[in-house]
């Protein structure tokens, strides 16, 4: 059951996040596995929510490229699932991130 596996990975990430075993790096691995499972289960909304969480953690860690990748993957998930109504908020968050990082050319392209 991919959905159940995704929930288990998400729970494991919640335990690791912060001061848990492995810290944020281990949480990231679990979240990425959870995203994969949720996409297999057809739960694009849940996968996208986790990708946004990954983007936020990567931004806090200073991993600009990783955060950009997570935002772009979130946009890709919604486009593939034809959930265009969800894209507005994701684009606002992504463009805000790019402006905070002074990547104005990338913000204009987004």
Short mmCIF file of N, CA and C in Angstrom, two decimals:
data_model
loop_
_atom_site.label_atom_id
_atom_site.label_comp_id
_atom_site.label_asym_id
_atom_site.label_seq_id
_atom_site.Cartn_x
_atom_site.Cartn_y
_atom_site.Cartn_z
N UNK A 1 0.84 -1.18 0.00
CA UNK A 1 0.00 0.00 0.00
C UNK A 1 0.89 1.25 0.00
N UNK A 2 1.02 1.91 -1.14
CA UNK A 2 1.90 3.09 -1.22
C UNK A 2 1.48 4.23 -0.30
N UNK A 3 0.17 4.41 -0.11
CA UNK A 3 -0.29 5.50 0.76
C UNK A 3 0.15 5.26 2.20
N UNK A 4 -0.01 4.02 2.67
CA UNK A 4 0.42 3.69 4.03
C UNK A 4 1.93 3.85 4.20
N UNK A 5 2.67 3.44 3.19
CA UNK A 5 4.13 3.60 3.24
C UNK A 5 4.50 5.09 3.27
N UNK A 6 3.78 5.89 2.49
CA UNK A 6 4.03 7.33 2.49
C UNK A 6 3.79 7.94 3.86
N UNK A 7 2.70 7.53 4.50
CA UNK A 7 2.41 8.03 5.86
C UNK A 7 3.50 7.60 6.84
N UNK A 8 3.98 6.37 6.70
CA UNK A 8 5.05 5.89 7.59
C UNK A 8 6.33 6.70 7.40
N UNK A 9 6.69 6.97 6.15
CA UNK A 9 7.87 7.80 5.89
C UNK A 9 7.67 9.21 6.42
N UNK A 10 6.47 9.74 6.26
CA UNK A 10 6.19 11.08 6.76
C UNK A 10 6.32 11.13 8.29
N UNK A 11 5.85 10.10 8.96
CA UNK A 11 5.97 10.03 10.42
C UNK A 11 7.43 9.92 10.84
N UNK A 12 8.19 9.11 10.11
CA UNK A 12 9.62 8.97 10.41
C UNK A 12 10.33 10.30 10.25
N UNK A 13 9.95 11.05 9.22
CA UNK A 13 10.57 12.36 9.00
C UNK A 13 10.22 13.30 10.13
N UNK A 14 8.98 13.23 10.61
CA UNK A 14 8.57 14.07 11.73
C UNK A 14 9.37 13.79 12.99
N UNK A 15 9.74 12.54 13.18
CA UNK A 15 10.55 12.18 14.34
C UNK A 15 11.98 12.70 14.18
N UNK A 16 12.51 12.61 12.98
CA UNK A 16 13.90 13.02 12.72
C UNK A 16 14.05 14.55 12.67
N UNK A 17 13.04 15.24 12.21
CA UNK A 17 13.12 16.68 12.02
C UNK A 17 13.43 17.37 13.34
N UNK A 18 14.29 18.38 13.27
CA UNK A 18 14.66 19.11 14.47
C UNK A 18 15.78 18.42 15.20
N UNK A 19 15.50 18.01 16.44
CA UNK A 19 16.56 17.42 17.27
C UNK A 19 16.49 15.90 17.31
N UNK A 20 15.72 15.30 16.45
CA UNK A 20 15.57 13.84 16.44
C UNK A 20 16.79 13.16 15.83
N UNK A 21 16.75 11.82 15.77
CA UNK A 21 17.89 11.07 15.24
C UNK A 21 18.13 11.38 13.76
N UNK A 22 19.32 11.81 13.45
CA UNK A 22 19.68 12.13 12.07
C UNK A 22 19.41 13.56 11.69
N UNK A 23 18.55 14.23 12.45
CA UNK A 23 18.26 15.64 12.20
C UNK A 23 17.56 15.90 10.87
N UNK A 24 17.61 17.13 10.41
CA UNK A 24 16.92 17.51 9.18
C UNK A 24 17.38 16.72 7.94
N UNK A 25 18.63 16.31 7.90
CA UNK A 25 19.11 15.55 6.73
C UNK A 25 18.37 14.23 6.61
N UNK A 26 18.19 13.54 7.73
CA UNK A 26 17.46 12.27 7.70
C UNK A 26 15.98 12.52 7.40
N UNK A 27 15.45 13.61 7.93
CA UNK A 27 14.04 13.93 7.66
C UNK A 27 13.82 14.15 6.17
N UNK A 28 14.78 14.81 5.53
CA UNK A 28 14.67 15.07 4.08
C UNK A 28 14.57 13.76 3.30
N UNK A 29 15.41 12.82 3.65
CA UNK A 29 15.38 11.52 2.95
C UNK A 29 14.02 10.85 3.10
N UNK A 30 13.48 10.89 4.31
CA UNK A 30 12.18 10.27 4.56
C UNK A 30 11.07 11.01 3.81
N UNK A 31 11.14 12.35 3.80
CA UNK A 31 10.13 13.13 3.08
C UNK A 31 10.17 12.82 1.59
N UNK A 32 11.39 12.69 1.03
CA UNK A 32 11.50 12.39 -0.40
C UNK A 32 10.91 11.02 -0.72
N UNK A 33 11.14 10.05 0.16
CA UNK A 33 10.54 8.72 -0.04
C UNK A 33 9.03 8.80 0.10
N UNK A 34 8.55 9.60 1.04
CA UNK A 34 7.11 9.76 1.23
C UNK A 34 6.47 10.39 -0.01
N UNK A 35 7.14 11.39 -0.58
CA UNK A 35 6.63 12.04 -1.80
C UNK A 35 6.48 11.01 -2.91
N UNK A 36 7.49 10.18 -3.07
CA UNK A 36 7.44 9.14 -4.10
C UNK A 36 6.24 8.21 -3.87
N UNK A 37 6.06 7.79 -2.64
CA UNK A 37 4.95 6.88 -2.33
C UNK A 37 3.59 7.55 -2.56
N UNK A 38 3.46 8.80 -2.13
CA UNK A 38 2.19 9.50 -2.32
C UNK A 38 1.87 9.70 -3.80
N UNK A 39 2.90 9.96 -4.59
CA UNK A 39 2.66 10.12 -6.04
C UNK A 39 2.22 8.80 -6.64
N UNK A 40 2.82 7.70 -6.19
CA UNK A 40 2.38 6.38 -6.68
C UNK A 40 0.93 6.09 -6.28
N UNK A 41 0.54 6.60 -5.10
CA UNK A 41 -0.82 6.36 -4.61
C UNK A 41 -1.82 7.34 -5.22
N UNK A 42 -1.36 8.28 -6.02
CA UNK A 42 -2.26 9.23 -6.65
C UNK A 42 -2.66 10.37 -5.73
N UNK A 43 -1.87 10.63 -4.71
CA UNK A 43 -2.16 11.70 -3.74
C UNK A 43 -1.23 12.88 -3.99
N UNK A 44 -1.46 13.57 -5.10
CA UNK A 44 -0.59 14.67 -5.50
C UNK A 44 -0.61 15.81 -4.49
N UNK A 45 -1.77 16.08 -3.88
CA UNK A 45 -1.86 17.18 -2.92
C UNK A 45 -0.95 16.95 -1.72
N UNK A 46 -0.95 15.74 -1.21
CA UNK A 46 -0.12 15.41 -0.06
C UNK A 46 1.36 15.46 -0.45
N UNK A 47 1.69 14.95 -1.63
CA UNK A 47 3.07 14.98 -2.11
C UNK A 47 3.55 16.42 -2.26
N UNK A 48 2.71 17.27 -2.80
CA UNK A 48 3.09 18.67 -3.00
C UNK A 48 3.28 19.39 -1.66
N UNK A 49 2.43 19.08 -0.70
CA UNK A 49 2.56 19.68 0.63
C UNK A 49 3.92 19.33 1.24
N UNK A 50 4.32 18.08 1.09
CA UNK A 50 5.62 17.66 1.62
C UNK A 50 6.77 18.30 0.85
N UNK A 51 6.62 18.44 -0.45
CA UNK A 51 7.67 19.10 -1.24
C UNK A 51 7.84 20.55 -0.81
N UNK A 52 6.75 21.23 -0.48
CA UNK A 52 6.85 22.60 0.02
C UNK A 52 7.56 22.64 1.37
N UNK A 53 7.30 21.62 2.19
CA UNK A 53 7.98 21.53 3.47
C UNK A 53 9.49 21.33 3.26
N UNK A 54 9.83 20.46 2.31
CA UNK A 54 11.24 20.22 1.97
C UNK A 54 11.89 21.51 1.48
N UNK A 55 11.18 22.25 0.64
CA UNK A 55 11.72 23.52 0.13
C UNK A 55 11.99 24.49 1.27
N UNK A 56 11.08 24.56 2.23
CA UNK A 56 11.26 25.44 3.38
C UNK A 56 12.47 25.07 4.22
N UNK A 57 12.64 23.79 4.46
CA UNK A 57 13.79 23.33 5.26
C UNK A 57 15.09 23.59 4.51
N UNK A 58 15.09 23.32 3.22
CA UNK A 58 16.30 23.57 2.44
C UNK A 58 16.64 25.05 2.40
N UNK A 59 15.62 25.89 2.33
CA UNK A 59 15.88 27.33 2.34
C UNK A 59 16.50 27.75 3.68
N UNK A 60 15.99 27.22 4.78
CA UNK A 60 16.55 27.54 6.09
C UNK A 60 17.99 27.07 6.22
N UNK A 61 18.32 25.96 5.55
CA UNK A 61 19.68 25.43 5.60
C UNK A 61 20.61 26.18 4.64
N UNK A 62 20.06 27.05 3.81
CA UNK A 62 20.88 27.79 2.86
C UNK A 62 21.11 27.05 1.55
N UNK A 63 20.40 25.95 1.34
CA UNK A 63 20.52 25.17 0.10
C UNK A 63 19.58 25.76 -0.94
N UNK A 64 20.04 26.81 -1.61
CA UNK A 64 19.20 27.53 -2.57
C UNK A 64 18.81 26.63 -3.74
N UNK A 65 19.77 25.91 -4.29
CA UNK A 65 19.48 25.04 -5.44
C UNK A 65 18.50 23.93 -5.06
N UNK A 66 18.66 23.37 -3.88
CA UNK A 66 17.75 22.33 -3.42
C UNK A 66 16.34 22.85 -3.22
N UNK A 67 16.23 24.06 -2.67
CA UNK A 67 14.91 24.66 -2.47
C UNK A 67 14.25 24.96 -3.81
N UNK A 68 15.04 25.50 -4.75
CA UNK A 68 14.49 25.78 -6.10
C UNK A 68 13.99 24.49 -6.72
N UNK A 69 14.76 23.43 -6.59
CA UNK A 69 14.38 22.14 -7.16
C UNK A 69 13.07 21.63 -6.54
N UNK A 70 12.92 21.79 -5.23
CA UNK A 70 11.70 21.33 -4.56
C UNK A 70 10.48 22.15 -5.02
N UNK A 71 10.66 23.47 -5.14
CA UNK A 71 9.55 24.30 -5.62
C UNK A 71 9.17 23.91 -7.05
N UNK A 72 10.17 23.71 -7.90
CA UNK A 72 9.90 23.35 -9.29
C UNK A 72 9.23 21.98 -9.39
N UNK A 73 9.62 21.06 -8.52
CA UNK A 73 8.99 19.74 -8.52
C UNK A 73 7.53 19.84 -8.05
N UNK A 74 7.27 20.73 -7.09
CA UNK A 74 5.90 20.95 -6.64
C UNK A 74 5.04 21.46 -7.79
N UNK A 75 5.57 22.43 -8.53
CA UNK A 75 4.85 22.96 -9.69
C UNK A 75 4.61 21.86 -10.71
N UNK A 76 5.62 21.04 -10.93
CA UNK A 76 5.51 19.92 -11.87
C UNK A 76 4.42 18.93 -11.45
N UNK A 77 4.34 18.64 -10.15
CA UNK A 77 3.33 17.71 -9.65
C UNK A 77 1.93 18.23 -9.97
N UNK A 78 1.69 19.51 -9.67
CA UNK A 78 0.36 20.07 -9.93
C UNK A 78 0.05 20.16 -11.42
N UNK A 79 1.06 20.45 -12.23
CA UNK A 79 0.83 20.51 -13.67
C UNK A 79 0.50 19.14 -14.24
N UNK A 80 1.22 18.11 -13.78
CA UNK A 80 0.96 16.76 -14.26
C UNK A 80 -0.42 16.26 -13.85
N UNK A 81 -0.86 16.66 -12.67
CA UNK A 81 -2.17 16.24 -12.17
C UNK A 81 -3.28 17.17 -12.66
N UNK A 82 -2.90 18.18 -13.45
CA UNK A 82 -3.84 19.17 -14.00
C UNK A 82 -4.63 19.86 -12.89
N UNK A 83 -3.92 20.22 -11.82
CA UNK A 83 -4.54 20.95 -10.71
C UNK A 83 -4.04 22.39 -10.76
N UNK A 84 -4.40 23.05 -11.84
CA UNK A 84 -3.92 24.41 -12.07
C UNK A 84 -4.39 25.38 -11.00
N UNK A 85 -5.52 25.09 -10.38
CA UNK A 85 -6.04 25.99 -9.34
C UNK A 85 -5.11 26.04 -8.12
N UNK A 86 -4.25 25.06 -7.95
CA UNK A 86 -3.30 25.03 -6.83
C UNK A 86 -2.02 25.79 -7.14
N UNK A 87 -1.76 26.06 -8.41
CA UNK A 87 -0.48 26.63 -8.82
C UNK A 87 -0.26 28.07 -8.35
N UNK A 88 -1.32 28.84 -8.21
CA UNK A 88 -1.17 30.25 -7.84
C UNK A 88 -0.42 30.43 -6.54
N UNK A 89 -0.82 29.70 -5.51
CA UNK A 89 -0.16 29.83 -4.20
C UNK A 89 1.27 29.34 -4.25
N UNK A 90 1.51 28.27 -4.99
CA UNK A 90 2.88 27.74 -5.10
C UNK A 90 3.78 28.74 -5.81
N UNK A 91 3.27 29.33 -6.90
CA UNK A 91 4.07 30.32 -7.61
C UNK A 91 4.36 31.54 -6.73
N UNK A 92 3.37 31.97 -5.95
CA UNK A 92 3.60 33.12 -5.05
C UNK A 92 4.71 32.81 -4.04
N UNK A 93 4.66 31.62 -3.48
CA UNK A 93 5.67 31.21 -2.51
C UNK A 93 7.04 31.10 -3.17
N UNK A 94 7.08 30.50 -4.36
CA UNK A 94 8.34 30.31 -5.09
C UNK A 94 8.94 31.65 -5.49
N UNK A 95 8.13 32.54 -6.01
CA UNK A 95 8.64 33.85 -6.42
C UNK A 95 9.10 34.64 -5.20
N UNK A 96 8.38 34.53 -4.09
CA UNK A 96 8.82 35.18 -2.85
C UNK A 96 10.19 34.67 -2.41
N UNK A 97 10.38 33.36 -2.51
CA UNK A 97 11.68 32.76 -2.17
C UNK A 97 12.78 33.32 -3.08
N UNK A 98 12.49 33.37 -4.39
CA UNK A 98 13.50 33.86 -5.33
C UNK A 98 13.84 35.33 -5.06
N UNK A 99 12.86 36.13 -4.72
CA UNK A 99 13.13 37.54 -4.42
C UNK A 99 13.94 37.68 -3.14
N UNK A 100 13.63 36.87 -2.13
CA UNK A 100 14.42 36.91 -0.89
C UNK A 100 15.88 36.55 -1.15
N UNK A 101 16.09 35.67 -2.12
CA UNK A 101 17.45 35.25 -2.47
C UNK A 101 18.07 36.14 -3.55
N UNK A 102 17.36 37.22 -3.89
CA UNK A 102 17.83 38.19 -4.87
C UNK A 102 18.10 37.58 -6.24
N UNK A 103 17.33 36.58 -6.59
CA UNK A 103 17.41 35.95 -7.90
C UNK A 103 16.30 36.55 -8.77
N UNK A 104 16.44 37.82 -9.07
CA UNK A 104 15.37 38.54 -9.74
C UNK A 104 15.10 38.04 -11.14
N UNK A 105 16.14 37.65 -11.86
CA UNK A 105 15.93 37.13 -13.22
C UNK A 105 15.12 35.83 -13.18
N UNK A 106 15.43 34.96 -12.22
CA UNK A 106 14.68 33.71 -12.09
C UNK A 106 13.24 34.01 -11.68
N UNK A 107 13.03 35.02 -10.84
CA UNK A 107 11.68 35.37 -10.41
C UNK A 107 10.86 35.86 -11.60
N UNK A 108 11.48 36.61 -12.49
CA UNK A 108 10.77 37.09 -13.67
C UNK A 108 10.40 35.94 -14.62
N UNK A 109 11.27 34.92 -14.70
CA UNK A 109 11.00 33.76 -15.55
C UNK A 109 9.87 32.91 -14.99
N UNK A 110 9.79 32.83 -13.65
CA UNK A 110 8.77 32.00 -13.02
C UNK A 110 7.41 32.58 -13.30
#
